[in-house]
Amino acid sequence: MKVTIAQIDPVIGDIDGNLKKIVDVFCDHAKRTDLVVFPELSVTGYPPRDLLEKPGFIEKAQEALRELEQISGKYPTSGMIVGSPVPTGKKTGKGLYNSAVLIHGGKVLGSSSKTLLPAYDVFDETRYFEPAPEPAVIPFKGEMLGISVCEDMWTADELWPRMVYGCDPIEKLKENGATILINVSASPFYAGKEKIRYDLIKSHAIKHGKPFIFVNQVGGNDELVFDGRSLSVDAQGEPLAVLSPFTEQIKTVDTSGRASEGSYSPQDEIESVYQALVLGLTDYMSKCGFREAVIGLSGGIDSAVVSCIAADAIGPENVLGITMPSEYTSEETENYSKQLASNLGISFRVIPINDIYTSYLKALKNDIEPEDETDLGITFQNIQARVRGNILMAFSNRYGHLLLSTGNKSELAVGYCTLYGDMAGGLALISDVPKTMIYKMAGYINRKKKLIPQEIIDRPPSAELKPGQLDQDTLPPYDKLDEVLYRYLDEGESPRKLISSGLDGKLVNWVVRSVSRNEYKRRQAPPGIKVTSKAFGSGRRMPIAARYTE
């Protein structure tokens, strides 16, 4: 059977726009293929979240399916599988299935609905959907299509620390006579997931002796990025086709074909994270109606990397970098920022903050007096950061630019950031990128041409809010900090386990306490792009008023 994989980038809620994209792809390929397969919830975009609770939204999705039925009648030789919410018809339960609908010859031949509803990390599907009793096998053109939806294939024991699901939908499809296995997905990206997913699909194909087709959404939706990387493997688990990451692509495969030798290798991790951030920013801006971005340039590596990503994502002509020196800012900071802007071709401005900062001090002198003339404690350091945040937001308000905050995951984790200062912005682009990965990303950016001046990479990180200030005066070395953060946040190891493994107890306890007491800051941070297995935001739901640090 010839199957066309439609790796598309839907817009959440834009049912008319998504319908047009589906129709265009189907009509363009229907005469040359047997079946066109679209991703999970391709009619509505994924994840639609509380839009699913609006009756008008569900009715519009059903209208789209009815229109697809009519269009399919014009192409009798080809069918399509589209993802859509479908009413269960029951008076109890959530009232909706997350379904893959097979349409052919002017009618719905059948649908297969999601059996396993994820309710961990960023997923919250039990809030909206009813689990189907089991996925469906649907006869089509001499084959039995075993159709599953995303999570239904994530059942391998080695994926979970404990058994999450009590059934295996793919096994059930095989038992019910499936000759081709098809999974429609909206599987979000994180670094390293691509290889896990490929190995999982390969193992299903080998275990059941059936060709397996995986169709994944691509694009950025809020904090989630979907990498696509759709693929088809034969009954021996060998790749028939592996689609490109982070871009829309349409490809037709023959399920009876032979695999090409050595046609799959996972993408380099740093390259994949960089591309995820570029796509996440591109889609966030276009889907939210922004054309230009503004960034505060500190002369440091974080703002340099954010500037490079922004220039790649929306074009350098649409990026404005502003450096805002104070009396504590070194001359190098302005020079490095100017050089970076020149290398990238972005607009550049210098706005000193000394006078504004002095005005703040005068206004507060009767109420918040420094201990002495040299007092530059956290209160007065943060005033400088907030002055800069106000200036950047003024440009955002006046010109409609999206302000990109430049804090990394390491800083955000332990609260080394200022509310309403450097945390100001509409998108925290690198808030899920640890500092050690930022350095690797700078190397990736400079692999062909020195866009980031080497002096920026080499200079010790500093907020420059007081004389001689360095990050390492307050924070542990970033390599040690990031190791503790990864094992504590991503791997879920307890402080006791971390210390017993040989990590410094004082360091571990400081990190854990800092993560806990800065939850209130992160709750007020802009959304960020998820690129690791455990990001701050919707996938980590911790209480603020709590006293637990284990």
XYZ file of C-alpha atoms in Angstrom:
550
model
C 0.000 0.000 0.000
C 1.219 3.506 -0.817
C 0.884 5.684 2.268
C 1.598 9.410 2.300
C 2.961 10.764 5.569
C 1.746 14.336 6.079
C 4.024 15.922 8.676
C 2.267 19.281 9.071
C 2.314 22.239 11.467
C -1.257 23.004 12.565
C -2.245 26.108 14.528
C -4.191 25.443 17.718
C -7.777 26.618 17.345
C -7.428 27.635 13.691
C -9.750 24.927 12.434
C -10.389 26.729 9.138
C -6.663 27.147 8.483
C -5.864 23.577 9.505
C -8.686 22.276 7.323
C -7.330 24.172 4.324
C -3.862 22.708 4.899
C -5.273 19.169 5.182
C -7.375 19.612 2.050
C -4.480 21.049 0.041
C -2.184 18.160 0.967
C -4.844 15.521 0.332
C -5.934 16.918 -3.021
C -2.328 17.268 -4.155
C -1.472 13.612 -3.383
C -4.772 11.717 -3.613
C -4.268 10.545 -7.210
C -0.818 9.120 -6.468
C -1.373 7.361 -3.152
C -3.748 4.997 -1.366
C -3.838 6.791 1.973
C -2.773 10.173 3.382
C -2.122 10.184 7.128
C -2.141 13.356 9.230
C -1.030 13.809 12.875
C -2.958 13.579 16.125
C -5.663 16.257 16.505
C -4.560 17.747 13.197
C -7.990 19.369 12.765
C -7.686 21.390 15.987
C -3.956 21.515 16.646
C -2.347 20.004 19.744
C -2.693 20.629 22.634
C -6.009 22.522 22.468
C -6.385 22.420 26.267
C -9.531 24.152 27.566
C -10.727 24.980 24.057
C -12.027 21.412 24.218
C -14.519 22.570 26.850
C -16.177 24.985 24.415
C -19.167 23.345 22.663
C -18.769 25.619 19.649
C -15.171 24.488 19.209
C -16.176 20.824 19.133
C -19.012 21.520 16.703
C -16.653 23.376 14.380
C -14.289 20.385 14.432
C -17.198 18.130 13.478
C -18.105 20.473 10.638
C -14.532 20.176 9.382
C -14.809 16.374 9.381
C -18.043 16.594 7.399
C -16.350 18.840 4.852
C -13.492 16.340 4.560
C -16.054 13.603 3.869
C -17.436 15.591 0.947
C -13.997 16.321 -0.482
C -12.941 12.678 -0.183
C -15.836 11.729 -2.436
C -14.060 13.456 -5.315
C -11.045 11.141 -4.965
C -12.368 7.576 -4.803
C -8.940 5.927 -5.050
C -7.515 7.466 -1.896
C -8.434 7.780 1.768
C -7.201 9.943 4.626
C -6.685 9.601 8.349
C -7.086 12.817 10.329
C -6.929 13.482 14.050
C -9.876 15.173 15.740
C -11.856 15.261 18.970
C -14.992 13.167 18.488
C -18.023 13.087 20.831
C -18.434 9.753 22.585
C -22.219 9.892 22.439
C -22.381 8.814 26.093
C -24.192 10.674 28.861
C -21.410 9.955 31.348
C -17.699 10.657 31.325
C -15.810 13.441 29.589
C -17.879 13.196 26.423
C -14.938 13.241 23.990
C -12.546 10.792 22.398
C -9.158 11.747 20.980
C -9.654 10.014 17.645
C -8.013 9.129 14.361
C -10.761 9.153 11.730
C -10.507 7.193 8.457
C -12.379 8.925 5.628
C -12.819 7.500 2.142
C -15.260 7.773 -0.730
C -17.387 10.493 0.815
C -17.895 8.883 4.217
C -16.228 7.907 7.474
C -15.164 4.271 7.272
C -14.328 4.139 10.954
C -12.300 5.698 13.727
C -9.814 4.541 16.317
C -9.632 6.466 19.576
C -6.843 6.899 22.100
C -6.828 4.198 24.745
C -4.005 5.449 26.972
C -4.466 9.027 28.145
C -1.232 10.529 29.517
C -1.515 12.613 32.678
C 2.142 13.260 33.500
C 4.688 15.970 32.721
C 3.084 18.383 30.192
C 0.169 16.071 29.419
C -3.297 16.438 30.941
C -5.544 14.386 28.676
C -7.679 12.800 31.395
C -8.991 16.326 31.998
C -10.639 16.343 28.566
C -10.953 12.890 27.037
C -12.529 9.543 27.758
C -10.265 6.530 27.150
C -11.433 4.266 24.349
C -11.974 0.597 25.299
C -9.400 -0.422 22.690
C -7.922 0.892 19.421
C -9.621 -0.123 16.199
C -8.586 -2.247 13.246
C -10.264 -0.956 10.085
C -10.306 -2.796 6.727
C -9.115 -0.641 3.849
C -8.077 -1.572 0.284
C -7.137 -5.149 1.085
C -5.269 -4.326 4.312
C -6.285 -4.227 7.957
C -5.170 -0.880 9.363
C -4.245 -1.044 13.039
C -4.581 2.609 14.008
C -3.322 3.952 17.331
C -2.983 7.469 18.726
C 0.346 8.677 20.190
C 0.556 7.370 23.800
C -0.923 4.021 22.755
C 2.509 2.972 21.508
C 4.443 4.091 24.636
C 4.066 0.856 26.573
C 7.551 -0.652 26.704
C 8.453 -1.664 30.278
C 11.915 -0.093 30.086
C 10.389 3.369 29.515
C 8.866 3.578 32.977
C 10.255 3.291 36.532
C 7.050 1.417 37.358
C 4.272 -0.042 35.204
C 2.054 2.887 34.135
C -0.420 1.094 31.908
C -2.140 -2.242 32.340
C -2.608 -2.948 28.629
C -0.706 -2.806 25.356
C -2.854 -1.312 22.557
C -0.358 -2.247 19.837
C -0.463 -5.871 20.983
C -4.259 -5.689 20.818
C -4.169 -4.374 17.256
C -1.995 -7.310 16.212
C -4.357 -9.767 17.941
C -7.301 -8.215 16.085
C -5.705 -8.840 12.701
C -3.827 -5.644 11.829
C -1.567 -6.013 8.794
C -0.191 -2.440 8.929
C 0.371 -0.510 12.156
C -0.212 3.263 12.003
C 0.340 5.699 14.857
C -0.756 9.340 14.603
C 1.024 11.537 17.134
C 1.687 14.940 18.601
C 4.861 13.889 20.401
C 6.727 16.873 21.909
C 10.468 17.250 21.552
C 13.095 17.030 24.211
C 16.811 16.350 23.779
C 17.404 12.644 23.195
C 13.761 11.687 22.677
C 14.106 11.057 18.945
C 16.305 7.980 19.461
C 14.014 6.619 22.189
C 11.035 6.990 19.869
C 12.780 5.349 16.933
C 13.883 2.366 19.023
C 10.348 2.005 20.383
C 8.780 1.934 16.922
C 11.397 -0.476 15.643
C 10.730 -2.816 18.567
C 6.972 -2.794 17.877
C 7.555 -3.681 14.217
C 9.931 -6.532 15.067
C 7.789 -7.865 17.904
C 4.628 -8.010 15.822
C 6.168 -8.619 12.398
C 4.257 -5.753 10.798
C 5.274 -2.543 9.047
C 4.830 0.493 11.279
C 4.052 4.066 10.177
C 4.500 6.935 12.645
C 3.141 10.386 11.710
C 4.123 13.187 14.057
C 3.095 16.817 14.223
C 5.774 19.462 13.681
C 5.900 23.039 14.938
C 5.880 25.125 18.085
C 2.818 25.578 20.267
C 3.420 27.722 23.353
C 6.178 26.024 25.401
C 6.084 22.791 23.389
C 8.001 22.095 20.193
C 7.109 19.133 18.000
C 10.046 17.890 15.980
C 8.178 15.824 13.405
C 10.736 13.163 12.466
C 7.897 10.976 11.238
C 8.983 7.613 9.921
C 8.056 4.292 8.405
C 9.758 0.963 9.108
C 9.239 -2.439 7.516
C 8.225 -5.620 9.346
C 11.856 -6.188 10.355
C 12.056 -2.708 11.895
C 14.286 -1.319 9.145
C 13.548 2.240 7.968
C 11.635 2.797 4.753
C 11.587 6.574 5.305
C 12.615 9.006 8.026
C 11.359 12.545 7.555
C 13.356 15.674 8.329
C 13.182 17.236 11.788
C 11.645 20.632 12.596
C 10.068 21.258 9.193
C 6.878 20.387 7.387
C 7.361 17.519 4.951
C 5.178 15.222 2.885
C 6.528 11.828 1.828
C 4.961 8.730 0.275
C 6.156 5.255 1.212
C 5.269 1.803 -0.074
C 4.695 -0.544 2.863
C 5.761 -3.486 0.703
C 9.043 -1.777 -0.156
C 12.525 -2.683 1.031
C 14.464 -0.657 3.553
C 17.456 1.352 2.430
C 20.648 0.466 4.271
C 21.835 2.949 6.890
C 19.081 5.498 6.270
C 18.629 6.524 9.896
C 20.888 8.246 12.397
C 19.723 10.434 15.274
C 20.307 14.151 15.046
C 23.140 15.654 17.103
C 21.765 16.738 20.488
C 22.981 20.354 20.478
C 21.915 20.806 16.859
C 18.453 19.461 17.698
C 18.063 21.758 20.721
C 19.147 24.757 18.673
C 16.696 23.932 15.880
C 13.933 23.347 18.416
C 14.504 26.814 19.870
C 14.550 28.396 16.407
C 11.293 26.698 15.425
C 9.720 27.354 18.823
C 10.457 31.071 18.535
C 9.414 31.265 14.887
C 6.026 29.686 15.551
C 5.440 31.469 18.858
C 5.894 34.815 17.158
C 3.958 34.041 13.984
C 1.068 32.318 15.758
C 0.828 35.142 18.337
C 1.078 37.907 15.737
C 4.577 39.267 16.461
C 7.000 40.238 13.692
C 9.954 41.726 15.599
C 11.842 41.014 18.804
C 13.834 43.102 21.275
C 16.655 41.736 23.455
C 18.724 43.252 26.232
C 22.393 42.721 25.334
C 24.554 42.273 28.431
C 27.791 41.369 26.699
C 27.349 37.858 28.097
C 26.884 34.481 26.504
C 23.163 34.069 27.294
C 21.984 37.195 25.478
C 24.413 36.404 22.655
C 22.923 32.941 22.113
C 19.363 34.315 22.296
C 20.263 36.949 19.699
C 21.654 34.304 17.347
C 18.533 32.170 17.681
C 16.294 35.186 17.081
C 18.262 36.262 14.006
C 17.924 32.743 12.601
C 14.238 32.477 13.466
C 12.838 35.780 12.218
C 15.698 37.379 10.304
C 18.299 39.832 11.670
C 16.391 42.789 10.241
C 13.608 42.027 12.729
C 15.787 41.915 15.859
C 16.735 44.887 18.031
C 19.498 44.560 20.621
C 19.807 47.172 23.367
C 22.714 47.479 25.765
C 22.071 49.553 28.897
C 25.313 50.415 30.689
C 25.512 51.659 34.259
C 28.549 52.901 36.143
C 29.296 49.254 37.005
C 29.251 48.117 33.377
C 32.648 47.455 31.890
C 33.689 49.063 28.632
C 34.086 45.577 27.173
C 30.385 44.844 27.667
C 29.313 47.598 25.292
C 32.047 46.764 22.800
C 31.264 43.047 22.765
C 27.538 43.741 22.406
C 28.180 46.085 19.493
C 30.433 43.519 17.813
C 27.822 40.789 18.254
C 25.119 42.987 16.724
C 27.401 43.811 13.802
C 28.243 40.144 13.225
C 24.566 39.199 13.186
C 23.324 42.248 11.288
C 20.750 43.140 13.946
C 19.807 46.679 14.977
C 21.699 48.024 17.987
C 21.183 50.805 20.513
C 22.962 52.042 23.618
C 20.799 53.516 26.398
C 22.697 54.389 29.591
C 20.745 53.918 32.830
C 22.851 55.991 35.274
C 20.481 58.957 35.416
C 17.406 56.761 35.796
C 19.075 54.699 38.511
C 20.104 57.842 40.389
C 16.527 59.116 40.201
C 15.309 55.900 41.799
C 17.804 56.307 44.628
C 16.733 59.913 45.230
C 13.060 58.934 45.288
C 13.741 56.157 47.805
C 16.373 57.790 49.990
C 13.953 58.750 52.785
C 12.423 55.295 52.951
C 15.070 52.820 51.829
C 18.423 54.137 52.842
C 21.634 52.266 52.060
C 23.665 51.185 55.051
C 26.522 53.339 53.762
C 27.546 55.106 50.562
C 29.014 51.952 49.103
C 26.034 49.717 49.913
C 25.131 47.789 46.762
C 23.112 44.999 48.337
C 20.490 43.041 46.523
C 17.860 45.818 46.749
C 19.975 48.315 44.835
C 21.303 45.715 42.412
C 17.745 44.723 41.542
C 16.747 48.346 40.938
C 19.280 48.414 38.093
C 17.871 45.188 36.620
C 14.333 46.562 36.861
C 15.305 49.819 35.181
C 16.601 47.767 32.269
C 13.445 45.669 32.213
C 11.316 48.827 32.058
C 13.318 50.223 29.153
C 12.985 46.992 27.181
C 9.246 46.815 27.891
C 8.879 50.424 26.700
C 10.232 49.365 23.306
C 7.941 46.342 23.336
C 4.911 48.522 24.085
C 5.764 51.277 21.630
C 6.822 49.197 18.642
C 5.047 45.886 19.232
C 8.282 43.933 19.635
C 8.273 40.676 21.580
C 10.705 41.023 24.477
C 12.854 37.922 24.807
C 14.196 37.364 28.309
C 17.622 35.760 28.363
C 17.846 33.821 31.634
C 18.967 30.192 31.436
C 17.659 27.148 33.331
C 20.500 27.120 35.861
C 19.758 30.694 36.940
C 16.002 30.247 36.965
C 16.295 27.085 39.038
C 18.089 28.747 41.956
C 16.520 32.193 41.629
C 19.585 34.015 40.274
C 17.314 36.414 38.396
C 15.257 39.523 39.168
C 11.475 39.623 39.098
C 10.289 42.468 36.819
C 13.927 42.958 35.794
C 15.819 40.452 33.667
C 12.787 38.150 34.000
C 10.595 40.676 32.157
C 9.462 39.545 28.731
C 6.957 37.705 26.616
C 9.037 34.568 26.067
C 11.880 33.097 28.130
C 13.572 31.486 25.163
C 16.419 29.612 26.893
C 14.798 29.057 30.295
C 15.067 25.277 29.825
C 18.679 25.343 28.643
C 21.289 24.744 31.380
C 24.295 27.070 31.424
C 26.708 24.302 30.447
C 24.568 23.584 27.382
C 24.559 27.296 26.518
C 28.341 27.111 26.096
C 27.998 24.058 23.839
C 25.356 25.892 21.818
C 27.683 28.858 21.371
C 30.243 26.457 19.917
C 27.587 25.091 17.551
C 26.617 28.613 16.465
C 30.278 29.450 15.751
C 31.018 26.197 13.928
C 31.246 27.877 10.499
C 31.671 31.559 11.307
C 32.543 33.441 14.514
C 29.170 35.100 15.065
C 29.613 35.237 18.847
C 32.876 37.024 19.679
C 35.258 34.661 21.437
C 35.696 37.234 24.196
C 32.022 36.791 25.136
C 32.481 33.031 25.416
C 35.700 33.319 27.395
C 34.768 36.066 29.871
C 33.554 34.978 33.334
C 29.748 35.395 33.655
C 28.718 38.530 35.567
C 25.529 40.494 36.195
C 27.676 43.658 36.549
C 25.418 45.158 39.199
C 28.266 46.057 41.530
C 32.034 46.439 41.176
C 33.961 43.254 40.387
C 30.864 41.066 40.518
C 31.034 37.510 39.124
C 28.312 34.820 39.041
C 30.669 32.428 40.807
C 30.773 34.744 43.848
C 27.164 33.713 44.480
C 26.717 30.458 42.591
C 28.656 27.187 42.545
C 30.668 26.475 39.378
C 28.135 25.877 36.631
C 29.329 22.359 35.834
C 28.758 21.289 39.440
C 25.469 23.208 39.711
C 24.091 21.708 36.500
C 24.968 18.176 37.569
C 22.996 18.552 40.792
C 20.095 20.251 39.002
C 19.909 17.535 36.337
C 19.922 14.691 38.807
C 17.519 16.419 41.192
C 15.045 17.904 38.680
C 15.231 15.664 35.606
C 16.120 12.348 37.225
C 14.162 12.918 40.445
C 16.973 11.816 42.772
C 16.618 12.754 46.455
C 19.201 14.926 48.231
C 20.112 11.923 50.347
C 20.852 9.842 47.266
C 22.848 12.645 45.668
C 25.020 13.042 48.750
C 25.493 9.299 49.211
C 26.745 9.096 45.607
C 29.627 11.381 46.495
C 28.326 14.885 45.735
C 29.165 17.610 48.250
C 26.445 17.743 50.894
C 26.656 21.507 51.401
C 26.275 22.073 47.652
C 23.349 19.665 47.309
C 21.435 21.139 50.234
C 21.994 24.703 48.998
C 20.740 23.833 45.512
C 17.664 21.997 46.790
C 16.734 24.829 49.160
C 17.270 27.416 46.429
C 15.070 25.519 43.962
C 12.310 25.244 46.561
C 12.265 28.837 47.797
C 12.279 30.337 44.288
C 9.155 28.582 43.079
C 7.260 31.880 43.432
C 9.614 33.542 40.952
C 9.223 30.836 38.347
C 5.439 30.980 38.647
C 5.676 34.590 37.411
C 8.201 33.953 34.651
C 7.291 34.174 30.950
C 6.631 30.869 29.190
C 9.756 29.102 27.971
C 10.548 26.547 25.275
C 10.812 22.982 26.600
C 13.943 21.201 25.374
C 14.800 18.884 28.293
C 12.894 15.991 29.785
C 11.759 18.089 32.772
C 11.196 21.798 32.198
C 9.839 24.425 34.557
C 6.280 25.366 33.638
C 3.247 23.194 32.928
C 5.237 19.975 33.255
C 6.405 20.688 36.817
C 3.587 21.571 39.181
C 5.036 22.321 42.586
C 3.377 24.220 45.447
C 4.766 27.612 46.444
C 3.750 27.682 50.109
C 5.411 24.415 51.068
C 8.141 23.124 53.394
C 9.508 20.045 51.704
C 13.070 19.865 50.436
C 13.686 16.141 50.035
